[in-house]
C-alpha atoms as an extended CHARMM CRD file, in Angstrom:
* protein
*
       157  EXT
         1         1  UNK       CA              0.0000000000        0.0000000000        0.0000000000  PROA      1               0.0000000000
         2         2  UNK       CA              1.3870000000        3.3910000000       -0.9080000000  PROA      2               0.0000000000
         3         3  UNK       CA              1.5810000000        6.2330000000        1.5720000000  PROA      3               0.0000000000
         4         4  UNK       CA             -1.2690000000        8.0630000000       -0.1810000000  PROA      4               0.0000000000
         5         5  UNK       CA             -3.5420000000        5.0330000000        0.2070000000  PROA      5               0.0000000000
         6         6  UNK       CA             -2.8830000000        4.7860000000        3.9470000000  PROA      6               0.0000000000
         7         7  UNK       CA             -3.9930000000        8.3660000000        4.6200000000  PROA      7               0.0000000000
         8         8  UNK       CA             -6.9340000000        8.3750000000        2.2180000000  PROA      8               0.0000000000
         9         9  UNK       CA            -10.4100000000        8.0290000000        3.6690000000  PROA      9               0.0000000000
        10        10  UNK       CA            -12.0600000000        5.0540000000        2.0370000000  PROA      10              0.0000000000
        11        11  UNK       CA            -15.7310000000        4.9710000000        1.0850000000  PROA      11              0.0000000000
        12        12  UNK       CA            -16.5490000000        2.2620000000        3.6880000000  PROA      12              0.0000000000
        13        13  UNK       CA            -14.8090000000        4.0300000000        6.5630000000  PROA      13              0.0000000000
        14        14  UNK       CA            -16.8970000000        4.7780000000        9.6330000000  PROA      14              0.0000000000
        15        15  UNK       CA            -15.9730000000        7.9110000000       11.6090000000  PROA      15              0.0000000000
        16        16  UNK       CA            -15.6410000000        7.0850000000       15.3010000000  PROA      16              0.0000000000
        17        17  UNK       CA            -14.8690000000        9.2960000000       18.2960000000  PROA      17              0.0000000000
        18        18  UNK       CA            -12.6700000000        7.4480000000       20.8340000000  PROA      18              0.0000000000
        19        19  UNK       CA            -12.7340000000        8.7030000000       24.4190000000  PROA      19              0.0000000000
        20        20  UNK       CA            -11.4510000000        7.5190000000       27.7820000000  PROA      20              0.0000000000
        21        21  UNK       CA            -14.1310000000        6.9910000000       30.4030000000  PROA      21              0.0000000000
        22        22  UNK       CA            -12.4540000000        6.2390000000       33.7380000000  PROA      22              0.0000000000
        23        23  UNK       CA             -9.7940000000        3.6930000000       32.7980000000  PROA      23              0.0000000000
        24        24  UNK       CA            -11.6980000000        2.3900000000       29.7540000000  PROA      24              0.0000000000
        25        25  UNK       CA            -11.4770000000        3.4940000000       26.1220000000  PROA      25              0.0000000000
        26        26  UNK       CA            -14.7580000000        3.5440000000       24.2200000000  PROA      26              0.0000000000
        27        27  UNK       CA            -15.6610000000        4.8090000000       20.7490000000  PROA      27              0.0000000000
        28        28  UNK       CA            -18.9900000000        6.1980000000       19.6260000000  PROA      28              0.0000000000
        29        29  UNK       CA            -20.1500000000        7.0710000000       16.1110000000  PROA      29              0.0000000000
        30        30  UNK       CA            -18.7440000000       10.5480000000       15.4650000000  PROA      30              0.0000000000
        31        31  UNK       CA            -22.0560000000       11.6690000000       13.9700000000  PROA      31              0.0000000000
        32        32  UNK       CA            -23.6960000000       11.1330000000       17.3830000000  PROA      32              0.0000000000
        33        33  UNK       CA            -21.4480000000       13.7870000000       18.9300000000  PROA      33              0.0000000000
        34        34  UNK       CA            -22.7280000000       17.3390000000       18.6010000000  PROA      34              0.0000000000
        35        35  UNK       CA            -19.7170000000       18.9680000000       20.2600000000  PROA      35              0.0000000000
        36        36  UNK       CA            -16.9310000000       18.6260000000       22.7980000000  PROA      36              0.0000000000
        37        37  UNK       CA            -16.7180000000       21.1840000000       25.5980000000  PROA      37              0.0000000000
        38        38  UNK       CA            -14.4420000000       21.7880000000       28.5720000000  PROA      38              0.0000000000
        39        39  UNK       CA            -15.2940000000       20.2500000000       31.9100000000  PROA      39              0.0000000000
        40        40  UNK       CA            -17.8170000000       22.1280000000       34.0200000000  PROA      40              0.0000000000
        41        41  UNK       CA            -18.9540000000       21.5880000000       37.5780000000  PROA      41              0.0000000000
        42        42  UNK       CA            -22.4840000000       20.2100000000       37.3350000000  PROA      42              0.0000000000
        43        43  UNK       CA            -25.4220000000       21.6030000000       39.2460000000  PROA      43              0.0000000000
        44        44  UNK       CA            -26.7700000000       18.6070000000       41.2140000000  PROA      44              0.0000000000
        45        45  UNK       CA            -30.3310000000       17.4610000000       40.6320000000  PROA      45              0.0000000000
        46        46  UNK       CA            -32.3670000000       16.3730000000       43.6640000000  PROA      46              0.0000000000
        47        47  UNK       CA            -33.4520000000       12.7130000000       43.6160000000  PROA      47              0.0000000000
        48        48  UNK       CA            -31.5070000000       11.9910000000       40.4030000000  PROA      48              0.0000000000
        49        49  UNK       CA            -29.9170000000        8.5390000000       40.0980000000  PROA      49              0.0000000000
        50        50  UNK       CA            -26.1850000000        8.2540000000       40.8420000000  PROA      50              0.0000000000
        51        51  UNK       CA            -25.3270000000        8.0240000000       37.1300000000  PROA      51              0.0000000000
        52        52  UNK       CA            -26.8050000000       11.5310000000       36.5770000000  PROA      52              0.0000000000
        53        53  UNK       CA            -24.3860000000       13.8130000000       38.4870000000  PROA      53              0.0000000000
        54        54  UNK       CA            -26.3060000000       16.9390000000       37.4810000000  PROA      54              0.0000000000
        55        55  UNK       CA            -26.7300000000       19.4290000000       34.6590000000  PROA      55              0.0000000000
        56        56  UNK       CA            -24.4100000000       21.9290000000       33.0210000000  PROA      56              0.0000000000
        57        57  UNK       CA            -25.2450000000       25.1960000000       31.2860000000  PROA      57              0.0000000000
        58        58  UNK       CA            -24.2500000000       25.1190000000       27.6450000000  PROA      58              0.0000000000
        59        59  UNK       CA            -24.9850000000       28.4940000000       26.0640000000  PROA      59              0.0000000000
        60        60  UNK       CA            -28.1790000000       28.8730000000       28.0680000000  PROA      60              0.0000000000
        61        61  UNK       CA            -29.3640000000       25.2950000000       27.5940000000  PROA      61              0.0000000000
        62        62  UNK       CA            -29.4510000000       22.8290000000       30.5010000000  PROA      62              0.0000000000
        63        63  UNK       CA            -27.6520000000       19.6220000000       29.4860000000  PROA      63              0.0000000000
        64        64  UNK       CA            -27.8810000000       16.6350000000       31.8390000000  PROA      64              0.0000000000
        65        65  UNK       CA            -24.6760000000       14.6720000000       32.3730000000  PROA      65              0.0000000000
        66        66  UNK       CA            -24.5550000000       10.8890000000       32.1040000000  PROA      66              0.0000000000
        67        67  UNK       CA            -21.6680000000        9.3810000000       34.0620000000  PROA      67              0.0000000000
        68        68  UNK       CA            -20.8770000000        6.2330000000       32.0470000000  PROA      68              0.0000000000
        69        69  UNK       CA            -18.3990000000        5.0220000000       34.6770000000  PROA      69              0.0000000000
        70        70  UNK       CA            -21.2220000000        4.7240000000       37.2010000000  PROA      70              0.0000000000
        71        71  UNK       CA            -23.9190000000        3.6650000000       34.7410000000  PROA      71              0.0000000000
        72        72  UNK       CA            -21.8050000000        0.8860000000       33.2040000000  PROA      72              0.0000000000
        73        73  UNK       CA            -19.9850000000        0.0560000000       36.4630000000  PROA      73              0.0000000000
        74        74  UNK       CA            -16.5430000000        0.6300000000       34.8930000000  PROA      74              0.0000000000
        75        75  UNK       CA            -13.2310000000        0.6960000000       36.7760000000  PROA      75              0.0000000000
        76        76  UNK       CA            -11.7850000000        4.0540000000       37.7790000000  PROA      76              0.0000000000
        77        77  UNK       CA             -8.4410000000        4.8800000000       39.3720000000  PROA      77              0.0000000000
        78        78  UNK       CA             -8.3840000000        6.4930000000       42.8150000000  PROA      78              0.0000000000
        79        79  UNK       CA             -7.2060000000        9.8310000000       41.3870000000  PROA      79              0.0000000000
        80        80  UNK       CA            -10.0900000000        9.9530000000       38.9160000000  PROA      80              0.0000000000
        81        81  UNK       CA            -12.8050000000        8.9590000000       41.3560000000  PROA      81              0.0000000000
        82        82  UNK       CA            -12.7580000000       12.4310000000       42.9240000000  PROA      82              0.0000000000
        83        83  UNK       CA            -13.1650000000       14.3400000000       39.6540000000  PROA      83              0.0000000000
        84        84  UNK       CA            -15.7910000000       14.0720000000       36.9710000000  PROA      84              0.0000000000
        85        85  UNK       CA            -13.6810000000       14.4670000000       33.8100000000  PROA      85              0.0000000000
        86        86  UNK       CA            -11.5460000000       16.6520000000       31.5980000000  PROA      86              0.0000000000
        87        87  UNK       CA            -14.0240000000       17.0530000000       28.7330000000  PROA      87              0.0000000000
        88        88  UNK       CA            -17.7240000000       16.6690000000       28.0890000000  PROA      88              0.0000000000
        89        89  UNK       CA            -18.8680000000       15.1160000000       24.8150000000  PROA      89              0.0000000000
        90        90  UNK       CA            -22.4000000000       16.2760000000       24.0410000000  PROA      90              0.0000000000
        91        91  UNK       CA            -24.3250000000       13.5580000000       22.2410000000  PROA      91              0.0000000000
        92        92  UNK       CA            -27.8140000000       13.4330000000       20.8720000000  PROA      92              0.0000000000
        93        93  UNK       CA            -30.0320000000       10.5650000000       19.8190000000  PROA      93              0.0000000000
        94        94  UNK       CA            -33.6910000000       11.0060000000       18.9110000000  PROA      94              0.0000000000
        95        95  UNK       CA            -35.1270000000       13.5400000000       21.3830000000  PROA      95              0.0000000000
        96        96  UNK       CA            -32.4060000000       13.1200000000       24.0150000000  PROA      96              0.0000000000
        97        97  UNK       CA            -29.2880000000       15.3010000000       24.3710000000  PROA      97              0.0000000000
        98        98  UNK       CA            -26.7910000000       14.6140000000       27.1730000000  PROA      98              0.0000000000
        99        99  UNK       CA            -23.1930000000       15.2940000000       28.0930000000  PROA      99              0.0000000000
       100       100  UNK       CA            -20.7690000000       12.4150000000       28.6000000000  PROA      100             0.0000000000
       101       101  UNK       CA            -17.9620000000       13.3530000000       30.9870000000  PROA      101             0.0000000000
       102       102  UNK       CA            -14.6920000000       11.7980000000       29.8650000000  PROA      102             0.0000000000
       103       103  UNK       CA            -11.0610000000       12.0550000000       30.8390000000  PROA      103             0.0000000000
       104       104  UNK       CA             -9.6830000000       12.3060000000       27.3070000000  PROA      104             0.0000000000
       105       105  UNK       CA            -10.9300000000       12.5390000000       23.7090000000  PROA      105             0.0000000000
       106       106  UNK       CA             -8.7330000000       11.4670000000       20.7940000000  PROA      106             0.0000000000
       107       107  UNK       CA            -10.6140000000       13.1200000000       17.9510000000  PROA      107             0.0000000000
       108       108  UNK       CA            -12.3610000000       11.5090000000       15.0200000000  PROA      108             0.0000000000
       109       109  UNK       CA            -10.7380000000        8.4090000000       13.5170000000  PROA      109             0.0000000000
       110       110  UNK       CA            -11.8750000000        6.7420000000       10.3010000000  PROA      110             0.0000000000
       111       111  UNK       CA            -12.2640000000        3.0000000000       10.7160000000  PROA      111             0.0000000000
       112       112  UNK       CA            -13.0590000000        0.4860000000        8.0180000000  PROA      112             0.0000000000
       113       113  UNK       CA            -15.2670000000       -2.5060000000        8.7290000000  PROA      113             0.0000000000
       114       114  UNK       CA            -12.2960000000       -4.8360000000        8.2590000000  PROA      114             0.0000000000
       115       115  UNK       CA            -10.5300000000       -3.0560000000       11.1380000000  PROA      115             0.0000000000
       116       116  UNK       CA            -13.3370000000       -3.8150000000       13.5970000000  PROA      116             0.0000000000
       117       117  UNK       CA            -13.5910000000       -7.0650000000       15.5370000000  PROA      117             0.0000000000
       118       118  UNK       CA            -15.9930000000       -8.6540000000       17.9840000000  PROA      118             0.0000000000
       119       119  UNK       CA            -15.9150000000       -7.2240000000       21.5040000000  PROA      119             0.0000000000
       120       120  UNK       CA            -13.7640000000       -9.2040000000       23.9220000000  PROA      120             0.0000000000
       121       121  UNK       CA            -14.2420000000       -7.0430000000       27.0050000000  PROA      121             0.0000000000
       122       122  UNK       CA            -16.0370000000       -8.0440000000       30.1770000000  PROA      122             0.0000000000
       123       123  UNK       CA            -16.0210000000       -4.8030000000       32.1640000000  PROA      123             0.0000000000
       124       124  UNK       CA            -19.1750000000       -3.9080000000       34.0330000000  PROA      124             0.0000000000
       125       125  UNK       CA            -22.1930000000       -3.6310000000       31.7550000000  PROA      125             0.0000000000
       126       126  UNK       CA            -20.1180000000       -2.4500000000       28.7730000000  PROA      126             0.0000000000
       127       127  UNK       CA            -20.4250000000       -5.7490000000       26.9050000000  PROA      127             0.0000000000
       128       128  UNK       CA            -24.2100000000       -5.3150000000       26.8520000000  PROA      128             0.0000000000
       129       129  UNK       CA            -23.8160000000       -2.1740000000       24.6890000000  PROA      129             0.0000000000
       130       130  UNK       CA            -20.6900000000       -3.1530000000       22.7410000000  PROA      130             0.0000000000
       131       131  UNK       CA            -20.9300000000       -3.5480000000       18.9810000000  PROA      131             0.0000000000
       132       132  UNK       CA            -17.2560000000       -4.3830000000       18.5320000000  PROA      132             0.0000000000
       133       133  UNK       CA            -13.7280000000       -3.2390000000       19.2000000000  PROA      133             0.0000000000
       134       134  UNK       CA            -11.2410000000       -1.2260000000       17.2080000000  PROA      134             0.0000000000
       135       135  UNK       CA             -7.5530000000       -0.4140000000       17.5270000000  PROA      135             0.0000000000
       136       136  UNK       CA             -6.9700000000        3.3250000000       18.0420000000  PROA      136             0.0000000000
       137       137  UNK       CA             -3.7680000000        5.3190000000       18.5720000000  PROA      137             0.0000000000
       138       138  UNK       CA             -4.4370000000        5.0300000000       22.3400000000  PROA      138             0.0000000000
       139       139  UNK       CA             -5.0930000000        1.2660000000       22.2560000000  PROA      139             0.0000000000
       140       140  UNK       CA             -8.1790000000       -0.8910000000       21.9300000000  PROA      140             0.0000000000
       141       141  UNK       CA            -11.5110000000        0.9280000000       22.2480000000  PROA      141             0.0000000000
       142       142  UNK       CA            -14.9110000000       -0.6930000000       22.6360000000  PROA      142             0.0000000000
       143       143  UNK       CA            -17.4110000000        0.5740000000       20.0790000000  PROA      143             0.0000000000
       144       144  UNK       CA            -20.5740000000        1.4800000000       21.9810000000  PROA      144             0.0000000000
       145       145  UNK       CA            -24.1890000000        1.5880000000       20.8150000000  PROA      145             0.0000000000
       146       146  UNK       CA            -24.7670000000        5.0650000000       22.2120000000  PROA      146             0.0000000000
       147       147  UNK       CA            -28.4840000000        5.0590000000       21.3250000000  PROA      147             0.0000000000
       148       148  UNK       CA            -28.8950000000        1.8740000000       23.3820000000  PROA      148             0.0000000000
       149       149  UNK       CA            -27.0130000000        3.3540000000       26.3250000000  PROA      149             0.0000000000
       150       150  UNK       CA            -29.0570000000        6.5720000000       26.2470000000  PROA      150             0.0000000000
       151       151  UNK       CA            -32.3040000000        4.6280000000       26.0470000000  PROA      151             0.0000000000
       152       152  UNK       CA            -31.3710000000        2.4760000000       29.0240000000  PROA      152             0.0000000000
       153       153  UNK       CA            -30.1040000000        5.4370000000       31.0680000000  PROA      153             0.0000000000
       154       154  UNK       CA            -33.1890000000        7.5700000000       30.4790000000  PROA      154             0.0000000000
       155       155  UNK       CA            -34.8530000000        8.5440000000       33.7350000000  PROA      155             0.0000000000
       156       156  UNK       CA            -38.5140000000        7.6910000000       33.5950000000  PROA      156             0.0000000000
       157       157  UNK       CA            -41.0790000000        9.3750000000       35.7950000000  PROA      157             0.0000000000
């Protein structure tokens, strides 16, 4: 393969957004992400479940946060357990828009179907929402069905 072929985006490539949640790398479809913003201290919500640490103000709009570490029961180092994240990835599916606190975001990577493989992880509830795994510059990331996660995490009255 020539050097131009290796950097070219192929027609079957899928844009993914890898991010580190606690100690775990996940990847979501890049088209699900509306934007990435700096960490903010959330305003707590009374009687909200533990996986909803509160809301943040994003240009006058209240965005609830979904803590995937708590929701998916993922491992977190002692240093990270006292802080929410370094970035917030705002995602939207159907009529739901939430912020996903994460420690690090790589940026969009183009992944071909041949580069994906079946998920081999067994961390928390992550396997339930995994659609595969992919090698990223930071290591292996689990591709997550973000619509499924958001549907399951939705707080119902």
